Coordinates of C-alpha atoms in Angstrom, one line a residue:
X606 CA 1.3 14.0 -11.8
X607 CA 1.6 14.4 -7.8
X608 CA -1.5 15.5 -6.2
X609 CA -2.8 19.1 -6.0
X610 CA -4.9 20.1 -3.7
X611 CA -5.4 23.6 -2.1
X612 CA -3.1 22.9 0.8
X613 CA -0.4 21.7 -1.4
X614 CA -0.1 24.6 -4.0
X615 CA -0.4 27.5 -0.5
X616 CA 2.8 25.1 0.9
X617 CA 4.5 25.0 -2.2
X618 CA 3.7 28.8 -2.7
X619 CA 4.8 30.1 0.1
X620 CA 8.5 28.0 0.1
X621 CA 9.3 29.1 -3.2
X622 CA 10.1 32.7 -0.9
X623 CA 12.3 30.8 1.5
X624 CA 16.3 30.7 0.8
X625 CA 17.6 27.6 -0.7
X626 CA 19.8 26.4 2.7
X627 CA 16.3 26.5 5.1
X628 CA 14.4 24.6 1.9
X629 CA 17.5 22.2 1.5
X630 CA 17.3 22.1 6.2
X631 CA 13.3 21.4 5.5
X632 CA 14.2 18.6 2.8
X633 CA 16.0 16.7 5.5
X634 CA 13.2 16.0 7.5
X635 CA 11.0 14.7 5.0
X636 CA 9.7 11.4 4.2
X637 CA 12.7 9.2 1.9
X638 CA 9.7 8.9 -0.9
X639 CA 8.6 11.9 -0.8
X640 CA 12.2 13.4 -1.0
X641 CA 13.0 11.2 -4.1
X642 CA 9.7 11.2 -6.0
X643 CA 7.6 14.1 -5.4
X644 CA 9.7 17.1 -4.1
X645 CA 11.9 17.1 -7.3
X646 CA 8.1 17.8 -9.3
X647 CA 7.5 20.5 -7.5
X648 CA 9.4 23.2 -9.0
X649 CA 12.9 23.7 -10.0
X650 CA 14.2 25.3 -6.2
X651 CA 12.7 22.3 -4.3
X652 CA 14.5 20.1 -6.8
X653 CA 17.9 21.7 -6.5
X654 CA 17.1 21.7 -2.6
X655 CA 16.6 18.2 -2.2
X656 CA 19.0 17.0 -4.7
X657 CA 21.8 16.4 -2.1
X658 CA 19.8 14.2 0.3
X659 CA 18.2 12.4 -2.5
X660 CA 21.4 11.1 -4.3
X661 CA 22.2 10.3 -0.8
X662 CA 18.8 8.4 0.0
X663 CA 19.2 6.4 -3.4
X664 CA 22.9 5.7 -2.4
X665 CA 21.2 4.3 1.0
X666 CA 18.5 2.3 -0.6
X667 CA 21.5 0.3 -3.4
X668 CA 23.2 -0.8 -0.3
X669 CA 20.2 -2.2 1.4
X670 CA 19.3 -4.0 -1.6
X671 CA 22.6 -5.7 -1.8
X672 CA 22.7 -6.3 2.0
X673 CA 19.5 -8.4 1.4
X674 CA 21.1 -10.5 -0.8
X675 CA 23.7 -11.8 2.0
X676 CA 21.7 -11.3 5.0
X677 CA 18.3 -13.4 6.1
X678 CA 17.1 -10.8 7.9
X679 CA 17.6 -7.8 5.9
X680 CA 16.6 -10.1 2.8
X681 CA 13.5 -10.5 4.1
X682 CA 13.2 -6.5 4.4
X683 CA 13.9 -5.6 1.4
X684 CA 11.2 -2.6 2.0
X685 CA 13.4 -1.3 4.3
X686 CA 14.5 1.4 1.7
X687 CA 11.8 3.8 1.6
X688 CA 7.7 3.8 1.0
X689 CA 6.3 5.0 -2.6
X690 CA 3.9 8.4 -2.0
X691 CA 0.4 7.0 -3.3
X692 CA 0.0 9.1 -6.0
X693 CA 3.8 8.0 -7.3
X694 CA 2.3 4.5 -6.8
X695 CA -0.8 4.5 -8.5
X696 CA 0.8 6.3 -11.4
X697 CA 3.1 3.3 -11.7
X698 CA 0.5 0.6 -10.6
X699 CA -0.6 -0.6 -14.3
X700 CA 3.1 -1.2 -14.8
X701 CA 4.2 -3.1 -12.0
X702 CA 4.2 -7.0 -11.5
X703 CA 2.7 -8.9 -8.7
X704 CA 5.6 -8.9 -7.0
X705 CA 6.6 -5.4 -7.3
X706 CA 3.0 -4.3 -6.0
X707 CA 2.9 -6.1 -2.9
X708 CA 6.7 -5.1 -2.3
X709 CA 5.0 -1.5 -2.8
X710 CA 2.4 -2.5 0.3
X711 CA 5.0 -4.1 2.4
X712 CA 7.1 -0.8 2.3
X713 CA 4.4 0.7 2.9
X714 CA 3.2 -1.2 6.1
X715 CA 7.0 -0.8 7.0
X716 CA 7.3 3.0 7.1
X717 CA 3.8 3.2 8.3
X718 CA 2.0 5.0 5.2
X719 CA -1.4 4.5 5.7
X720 CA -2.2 5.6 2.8
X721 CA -0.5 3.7 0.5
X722 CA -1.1 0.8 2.2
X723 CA -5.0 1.2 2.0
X724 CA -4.7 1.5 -1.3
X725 CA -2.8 -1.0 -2.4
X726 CA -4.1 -3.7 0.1
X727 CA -7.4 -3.3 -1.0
X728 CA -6.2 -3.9 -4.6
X729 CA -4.4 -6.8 -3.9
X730 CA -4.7 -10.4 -4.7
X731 CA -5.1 -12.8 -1.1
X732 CA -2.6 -15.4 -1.3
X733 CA 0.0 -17.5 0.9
X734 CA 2.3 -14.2 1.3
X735 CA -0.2 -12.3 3.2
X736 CA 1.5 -12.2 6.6
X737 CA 4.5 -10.2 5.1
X738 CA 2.4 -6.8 5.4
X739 CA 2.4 -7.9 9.2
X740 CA 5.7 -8.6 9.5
X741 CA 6.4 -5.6 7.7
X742 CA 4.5 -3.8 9.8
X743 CA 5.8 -5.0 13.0
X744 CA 9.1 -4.8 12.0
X745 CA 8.8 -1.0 11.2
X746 CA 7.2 -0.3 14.7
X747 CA 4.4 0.4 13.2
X748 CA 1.6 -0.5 15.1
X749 CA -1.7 1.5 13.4
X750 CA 0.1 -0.5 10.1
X751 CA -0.3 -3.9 11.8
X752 CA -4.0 -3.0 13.0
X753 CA -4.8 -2.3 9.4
X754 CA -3.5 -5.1 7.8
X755 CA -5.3 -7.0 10.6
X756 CA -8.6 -5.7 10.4
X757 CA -8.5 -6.6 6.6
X758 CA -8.3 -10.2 7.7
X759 CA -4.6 -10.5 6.7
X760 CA -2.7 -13.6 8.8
X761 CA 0.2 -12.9 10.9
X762 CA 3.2 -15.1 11.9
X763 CA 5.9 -15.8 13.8
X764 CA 7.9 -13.3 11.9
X765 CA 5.4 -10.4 13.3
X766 CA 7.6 -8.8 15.7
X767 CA 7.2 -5.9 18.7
X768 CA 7.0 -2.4 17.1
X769 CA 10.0 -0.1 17.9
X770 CA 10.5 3.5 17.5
X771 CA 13.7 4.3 16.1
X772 CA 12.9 6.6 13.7
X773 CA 11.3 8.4 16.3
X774 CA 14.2 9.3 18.6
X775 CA 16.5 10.0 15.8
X776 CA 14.2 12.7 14.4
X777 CA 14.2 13.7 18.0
X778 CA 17.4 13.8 18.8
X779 CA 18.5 15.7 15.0
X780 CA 15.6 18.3 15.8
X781 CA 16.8 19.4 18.8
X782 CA 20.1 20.7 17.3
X783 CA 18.2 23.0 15.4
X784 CA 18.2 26.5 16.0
X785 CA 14.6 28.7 17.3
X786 CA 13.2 30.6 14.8
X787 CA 13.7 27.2 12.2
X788 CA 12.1 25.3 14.9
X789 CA 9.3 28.0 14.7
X790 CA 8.8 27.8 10.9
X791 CA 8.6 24.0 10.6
X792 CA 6.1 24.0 13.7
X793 CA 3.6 26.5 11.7
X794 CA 3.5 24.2 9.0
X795 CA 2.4 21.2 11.5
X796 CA -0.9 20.0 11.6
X797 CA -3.2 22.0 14.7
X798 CA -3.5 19.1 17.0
X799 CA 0.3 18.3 16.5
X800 CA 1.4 21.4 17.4
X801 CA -0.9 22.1 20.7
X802 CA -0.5 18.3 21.9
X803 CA 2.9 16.7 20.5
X804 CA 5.4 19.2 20.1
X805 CA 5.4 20.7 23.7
X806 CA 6.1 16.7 24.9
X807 CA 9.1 16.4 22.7
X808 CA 11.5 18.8 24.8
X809 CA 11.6 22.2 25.8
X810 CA 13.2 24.2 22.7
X811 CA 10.4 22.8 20.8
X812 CA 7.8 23.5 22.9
X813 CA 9.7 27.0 23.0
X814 CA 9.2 27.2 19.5
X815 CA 5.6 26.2 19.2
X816 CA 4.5 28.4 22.0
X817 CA 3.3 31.5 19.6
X818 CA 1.0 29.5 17.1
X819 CA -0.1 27.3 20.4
X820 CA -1.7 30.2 22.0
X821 CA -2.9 31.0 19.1
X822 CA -4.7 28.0 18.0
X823 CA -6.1 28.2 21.4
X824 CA -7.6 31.3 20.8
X825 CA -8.7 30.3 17.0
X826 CA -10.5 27.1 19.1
X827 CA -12.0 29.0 21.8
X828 CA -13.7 31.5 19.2
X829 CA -15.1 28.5 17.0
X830 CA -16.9 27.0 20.0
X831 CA -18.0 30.4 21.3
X832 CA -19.5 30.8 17.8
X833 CA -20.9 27.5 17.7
X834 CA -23.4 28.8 20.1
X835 CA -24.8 31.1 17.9
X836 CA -24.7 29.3 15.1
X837 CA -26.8 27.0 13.1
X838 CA -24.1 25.4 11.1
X839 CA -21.3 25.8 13.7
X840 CA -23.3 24.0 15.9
X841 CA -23.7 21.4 14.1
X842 CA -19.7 21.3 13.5
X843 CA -18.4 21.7 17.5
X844 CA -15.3 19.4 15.5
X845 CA -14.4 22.1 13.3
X846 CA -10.9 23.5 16.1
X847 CA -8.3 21.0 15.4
X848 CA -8.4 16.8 15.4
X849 CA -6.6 15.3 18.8
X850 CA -3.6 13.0 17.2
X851 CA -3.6 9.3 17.6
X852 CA -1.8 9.2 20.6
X853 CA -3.2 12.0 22.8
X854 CA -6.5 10.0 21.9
X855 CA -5.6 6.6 23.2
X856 CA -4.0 8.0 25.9
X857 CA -7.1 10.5 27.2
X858 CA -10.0 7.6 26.1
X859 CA -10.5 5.7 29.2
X860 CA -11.4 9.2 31.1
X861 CA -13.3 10.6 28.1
X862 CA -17.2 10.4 28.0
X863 CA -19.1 8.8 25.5
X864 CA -20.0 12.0 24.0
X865 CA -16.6 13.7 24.0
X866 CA -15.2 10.4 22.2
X867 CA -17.9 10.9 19.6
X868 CA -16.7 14.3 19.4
X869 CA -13.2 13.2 18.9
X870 CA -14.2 10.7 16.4
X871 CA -16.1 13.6 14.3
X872 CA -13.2 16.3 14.6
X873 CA -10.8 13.4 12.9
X874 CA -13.6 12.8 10.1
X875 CA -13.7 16.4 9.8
X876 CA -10.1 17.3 9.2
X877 CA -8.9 13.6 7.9
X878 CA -7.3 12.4 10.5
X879 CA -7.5 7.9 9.1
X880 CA -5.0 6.7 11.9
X881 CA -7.2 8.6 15.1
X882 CA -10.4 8.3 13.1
X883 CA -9.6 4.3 12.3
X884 CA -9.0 3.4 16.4
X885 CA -12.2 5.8 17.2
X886 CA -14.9 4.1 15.3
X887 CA -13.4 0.7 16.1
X888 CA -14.3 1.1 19.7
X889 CA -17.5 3.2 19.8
X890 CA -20.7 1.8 20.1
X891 CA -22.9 1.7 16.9
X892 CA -26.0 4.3 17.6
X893 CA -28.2 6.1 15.8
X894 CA -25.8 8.9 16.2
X895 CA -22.8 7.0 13.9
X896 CA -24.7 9.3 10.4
X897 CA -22.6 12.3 12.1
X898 CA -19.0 10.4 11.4
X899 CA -20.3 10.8 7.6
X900 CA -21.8 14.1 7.6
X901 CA -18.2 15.1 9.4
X902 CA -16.3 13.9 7.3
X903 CA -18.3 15.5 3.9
X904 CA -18.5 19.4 5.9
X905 CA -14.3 18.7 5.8
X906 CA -14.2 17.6 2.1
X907 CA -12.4 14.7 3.5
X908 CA -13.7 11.9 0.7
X909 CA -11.6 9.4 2.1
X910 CA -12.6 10.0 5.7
X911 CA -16.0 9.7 4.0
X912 CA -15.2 6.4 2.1
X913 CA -13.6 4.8 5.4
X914 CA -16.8 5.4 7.4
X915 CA -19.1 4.2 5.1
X916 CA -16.3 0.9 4.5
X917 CA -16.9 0.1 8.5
X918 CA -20.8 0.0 7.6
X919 CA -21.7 3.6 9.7
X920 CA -24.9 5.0 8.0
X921 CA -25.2 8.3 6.0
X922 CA -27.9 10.2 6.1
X923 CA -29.2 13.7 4.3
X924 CA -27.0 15.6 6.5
X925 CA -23.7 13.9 4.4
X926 CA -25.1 15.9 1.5
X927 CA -26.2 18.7 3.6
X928 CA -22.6 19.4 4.8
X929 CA -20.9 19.3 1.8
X930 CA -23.1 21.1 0.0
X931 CA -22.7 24.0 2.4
X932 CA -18.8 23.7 3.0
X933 CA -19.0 23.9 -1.0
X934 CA -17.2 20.3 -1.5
X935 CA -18.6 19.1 -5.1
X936 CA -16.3 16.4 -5.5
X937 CA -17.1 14.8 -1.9
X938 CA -21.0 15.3 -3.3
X939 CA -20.8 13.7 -6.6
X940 CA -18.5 10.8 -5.2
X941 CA -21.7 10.2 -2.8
X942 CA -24.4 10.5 -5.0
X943 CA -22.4 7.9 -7.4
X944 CA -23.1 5.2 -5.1
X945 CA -25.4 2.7 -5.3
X946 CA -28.1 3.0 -3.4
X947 CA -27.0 6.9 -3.2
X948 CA -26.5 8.9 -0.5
X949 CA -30.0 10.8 0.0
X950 CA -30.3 14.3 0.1
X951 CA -33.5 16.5 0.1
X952 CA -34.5 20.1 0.1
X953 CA -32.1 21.3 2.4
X954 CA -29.1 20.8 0.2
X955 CA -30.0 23.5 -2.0
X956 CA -30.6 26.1 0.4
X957 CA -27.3 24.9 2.1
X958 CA -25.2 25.6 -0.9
X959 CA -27.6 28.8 -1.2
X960 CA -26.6 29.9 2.3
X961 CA -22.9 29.6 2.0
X962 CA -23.2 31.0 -1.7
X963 CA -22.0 28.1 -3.9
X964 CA -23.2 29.0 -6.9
X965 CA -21.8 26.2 -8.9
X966 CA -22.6 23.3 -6.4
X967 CA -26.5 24.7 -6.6
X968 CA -26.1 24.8 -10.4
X969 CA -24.4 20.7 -10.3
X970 CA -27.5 19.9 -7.7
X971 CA -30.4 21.2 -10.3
X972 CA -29.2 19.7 -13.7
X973 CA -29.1 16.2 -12.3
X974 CA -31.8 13.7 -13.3
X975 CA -33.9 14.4 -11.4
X976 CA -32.9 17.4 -9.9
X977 CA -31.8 17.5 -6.6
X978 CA -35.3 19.4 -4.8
X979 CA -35.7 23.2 -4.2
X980 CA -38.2 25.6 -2.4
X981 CA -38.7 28.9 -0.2
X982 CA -35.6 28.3 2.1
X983 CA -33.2 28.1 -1.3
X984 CA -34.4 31.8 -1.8
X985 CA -34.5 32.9 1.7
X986 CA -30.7 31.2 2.3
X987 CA -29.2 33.1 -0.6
X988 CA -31.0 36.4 0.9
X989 CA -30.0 36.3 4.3
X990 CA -26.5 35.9 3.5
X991 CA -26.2 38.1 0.8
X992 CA -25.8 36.0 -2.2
X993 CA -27.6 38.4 -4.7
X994 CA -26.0 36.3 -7.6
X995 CA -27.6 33.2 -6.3
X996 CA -30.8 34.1 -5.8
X997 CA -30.6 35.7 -9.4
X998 CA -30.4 32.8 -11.2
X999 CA -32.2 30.9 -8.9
X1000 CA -35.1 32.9 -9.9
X1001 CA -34.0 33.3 -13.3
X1002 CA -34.6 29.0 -13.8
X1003 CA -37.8 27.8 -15.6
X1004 CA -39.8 27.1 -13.2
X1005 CA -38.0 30.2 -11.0
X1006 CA -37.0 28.6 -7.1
X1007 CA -40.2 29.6 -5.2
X1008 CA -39.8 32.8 -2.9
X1009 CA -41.9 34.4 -0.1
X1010 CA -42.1 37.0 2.4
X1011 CA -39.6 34.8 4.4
X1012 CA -37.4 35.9 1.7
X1013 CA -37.3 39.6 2.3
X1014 CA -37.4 38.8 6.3
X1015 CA -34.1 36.9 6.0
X1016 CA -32.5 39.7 3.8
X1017 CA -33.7 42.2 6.5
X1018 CA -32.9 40.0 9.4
X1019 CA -29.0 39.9 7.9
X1020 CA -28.4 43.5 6.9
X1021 CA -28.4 42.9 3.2
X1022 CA -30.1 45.8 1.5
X1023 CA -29.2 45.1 -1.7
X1024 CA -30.5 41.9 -2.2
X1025 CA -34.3 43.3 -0.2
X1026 CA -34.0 46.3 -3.2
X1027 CA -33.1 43.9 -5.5
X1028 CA -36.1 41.3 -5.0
X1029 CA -38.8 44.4 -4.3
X1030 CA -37.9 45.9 -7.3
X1031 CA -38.6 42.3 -9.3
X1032 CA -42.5 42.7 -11.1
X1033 CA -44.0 40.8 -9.6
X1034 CA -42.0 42.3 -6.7
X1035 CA -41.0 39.5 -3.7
X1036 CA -44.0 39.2 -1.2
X1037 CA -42.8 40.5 2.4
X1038 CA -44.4 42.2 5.7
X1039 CA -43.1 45.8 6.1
X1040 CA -43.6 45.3 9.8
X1041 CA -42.0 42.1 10.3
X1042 CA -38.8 43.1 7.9
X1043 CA -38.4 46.5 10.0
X1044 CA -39.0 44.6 13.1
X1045 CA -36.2 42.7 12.4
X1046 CA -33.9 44.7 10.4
X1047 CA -30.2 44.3 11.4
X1048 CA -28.7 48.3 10.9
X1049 CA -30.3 51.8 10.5
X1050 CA -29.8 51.9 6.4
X1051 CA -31.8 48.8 6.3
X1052 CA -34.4 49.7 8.4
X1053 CA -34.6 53.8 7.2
X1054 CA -35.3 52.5 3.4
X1055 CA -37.8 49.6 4.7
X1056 CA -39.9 52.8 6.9
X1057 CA -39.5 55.0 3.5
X1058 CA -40.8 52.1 0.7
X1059 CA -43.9 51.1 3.2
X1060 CA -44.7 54.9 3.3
X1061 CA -44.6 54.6 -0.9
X1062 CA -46.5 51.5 -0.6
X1063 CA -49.2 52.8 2.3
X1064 CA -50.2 56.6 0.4
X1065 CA -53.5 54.7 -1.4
X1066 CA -54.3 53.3 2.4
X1067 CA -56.5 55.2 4.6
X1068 CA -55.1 56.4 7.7
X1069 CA -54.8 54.9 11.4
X1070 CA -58.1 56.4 13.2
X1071 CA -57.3 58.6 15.8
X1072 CA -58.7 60.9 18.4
X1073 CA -56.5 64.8 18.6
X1074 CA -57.6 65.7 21.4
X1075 CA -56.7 62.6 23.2
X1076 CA -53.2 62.1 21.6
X1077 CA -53.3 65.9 22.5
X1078 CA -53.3 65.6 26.0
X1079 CA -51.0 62.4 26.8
X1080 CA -48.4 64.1 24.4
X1081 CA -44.6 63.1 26.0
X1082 CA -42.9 66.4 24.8
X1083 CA -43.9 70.1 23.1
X1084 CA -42.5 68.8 19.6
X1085 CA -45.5 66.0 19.8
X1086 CA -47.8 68.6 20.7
X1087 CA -46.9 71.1 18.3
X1088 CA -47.5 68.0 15.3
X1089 CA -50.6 67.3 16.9
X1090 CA -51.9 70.8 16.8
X1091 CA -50.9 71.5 13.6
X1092 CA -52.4 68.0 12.2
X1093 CA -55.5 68.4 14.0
X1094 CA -55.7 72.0 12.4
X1095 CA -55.7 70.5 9.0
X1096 CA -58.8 68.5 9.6
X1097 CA -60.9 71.2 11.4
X1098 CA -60.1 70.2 14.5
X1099 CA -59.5 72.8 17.4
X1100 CA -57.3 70.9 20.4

């Protein structure tokens, strides 16, 4: 079956509403494999949509095949036709010859699917044939293809010719017959960075049509590094707006810092950007800093991101388990605890899936062997952010996670009243510091209910010592006086 992930079933969702002549307009611009092998899976309207560009498409790839059979050059790109999705081709891979499969890669390194090719390359058997992925490459303009192939050690040749971009002003030139609110709709299903650096370049109706979600990204990235600032785990993920494509990249690097390419490097982990994350880390310089390009890429749930970085030799650290931990990603997790040596984590990866609530990623964490390690910031995470289910079972394990005043200070601290009743009304009840919970309580009900149990809790205590007649006579108003008086009466006293 075609992949599913989250962004894939909300997509496929929300076209199911759209009239069949704008799904049929949106079929035309995509990818010839994609068109042919994974759109007609989708669901019966996407099928019907695309079935007029896809008889078309196979009509298109029959003729190329014959034309390779009379022509040299078109015989030696036969992978002219279109690139196989990756998940069509590793469905398929078992039952594929030799041939077939590195026909797969060269179309691939052709059309410039990255993905595909990765796969597929890796997989491979080296032999005499190798420089046809080049070839292929170069002959489909597509340049991040070539630098693949070549950084896997695959030869080039003669045949490895200047990229060209074709495809490009064709899309171009069909996109700008389009009419404005259809040039809206395909723009807010474009990828962030696309749509705030590439479409305003293309021409003006387009950047017309992009200008809404534009300012709003903007606004979306200006509030993310404004929170950043006040936040522990934002801070820590400054990468989070929107990933700078390939070409903005290369074309800003020689004026960026080495910090802000570090930061560009981490935003493409982040959101999965291969082709810009690929250039980045092949032209930084290795530091002790390279464990965030990891940690990144596992706060994004971006495995392969993850898998790339760690296939260029950059180090991972506890903070790769941290991040995905606390962004919830269980799958990114187990892939990295699978390896061999595994990726380390520590106590903070409990209390990071605590904080953000992830009930079932703390419950994976604790029934490994060993467990992955717990103590008093597992309880105080789950508090402060309100995750009374959490810290339930967490205290409900044998041994219970070990709690403390911190606890009830981090509950206070974040307004969550429930979860303070909740662990004072445990026997034993939570440790905490009346003073220190009211001192930092975050609303009025919170702080009320904290003054009203540590007057429950302080009837057996003596009083404060006082003198009457001294709080008598520096008294700021007549209602102060009349409680002193009245107090002072009660214990003999005459003020």
């Amino acid at each position: 079956m075609p992949p599913t992930t989250r962004a894939t079933v909300n997509t496929a969702a929300a076209a199911a509403a759209l009239p069949p002549d704008l799904l049929a307009r949106i079929c035309s611009f995509l990818p010839p494999g994609d068109a042919i092998t994974t759109v007609p899976r989708l669901n019966k309207g996407w099928a019907a949509a695309a079935a007029p560009r896809v008889a078309e498409l196979r009509k298109v790839a029959r003729a190329l095949r014959e034309e390779a059979l009379r022509s040299f050059w078109l015989s030696r790109r036969e992978y002219q036709s279109f690139s196989v999705p990756l998940w069509a081709l590793q469905e398929a891979w078992p039952q594929l010859t030799e041939q077939q499969r590195k026909l797969a890669a060269a179309r691939a390194a052709f059309h410039g699917d990255l993905a595909a090719l990765r796969w597929a390359l890796l997989l491979l058997h080296r032999d005499n044939d190798g420089t046809r992925y080049c070839a292929a490459a170069a002959a489909g303009g597509q340049l991040e293809a070539l630098q693949f192939a070549r950084l896997l050690g695959y030869e080039w040749s003669a045949h490895t010719m200047p990229p060209t971009t074709r495809a490009a002003d064709t899309m171009d030139v069909a996109a700008a017959a389009l009419p404005p609110d259809l040039l809206a709709r395909i723009c807010s299903f474009l990828p962030p960075g696309d749509a705030i650096t590439t479409v305003p370049r293309l021409n003006k109706g387009w950047a017309a049509a992009a200008a809404p979600r534009v300012a709003e990204l903007r606004k979306v990235a200006r509030a993310l590094r404004e929170e950043a600032l006040r936040s522990f785990w934002l801070s820590r993920r400054e990468h989070q707006s929107f990933s700078v494509p390939l070409w903005a990249l290369q074309e800003a690097w020689p004026q960026l810092t080495e910090q802000q390419r570090k930061l560009a490097a981490a935003r493409a982990a982040f959101h999965g950007d291969l082709a810009a994350l690929r250039w980045a880390l092949l032209l930084l310089h290795r530091d002790n800093d390279g464990t965030r390009y990891c940690a990144a890429a596992a706060a994004g749930g971006q495995l392969e991101a993850l898998q790339f970085a760690r296939l260029l030799g950059y180090e991972w650290s506890v903070s790769t388990c941290v991040e995905a931990a606390h962004s919830g990603h269980l799958t990114v997790l187990q892939w990295a605890r699978a390896q061999q040596p595994p990726c380390p984590w520590n106590e903070w990866t409990c209390s990071a899936a605590a904080a953000a609530g992830h009930l079932g990623v703390l419950q994976w964490l604790r029934t490994q062997r060993p467990p992955c390690p717990w103590d008093w910031e597992t309880c105080s995470a789950a508090a402060g952010g309100g995750h009374l289910a959490v810290l339930q079972w967490a205290r409900a394990q044998q041994p219970p996670c070990p709690w403390d005043k911190r606890t009830c200070t981090a509950a206070a601290r974040g307004g969550q009243l429930a979860v303070l009743q909740w662990a004072r009304a445990q026997q034993p009840p939570c440790p905490w510091n009346a003073e220190d919970c009211f001192g930092v309580a975050a609303d009025a009900a919170t702080s009320e209910w904290i003054r009203a149990q540590a007057a429950l809790e302080d009837v057996t205590q003596p009083p404060c010592p006082w003198n009457a007649e001294d709080c008598f006579g520096v008294a700021a108003d007549a209602a102060t006086s009349e409680w002193i008086r009245a107090q002072a009466a009660l214990e003999d006293v005459t003020v």
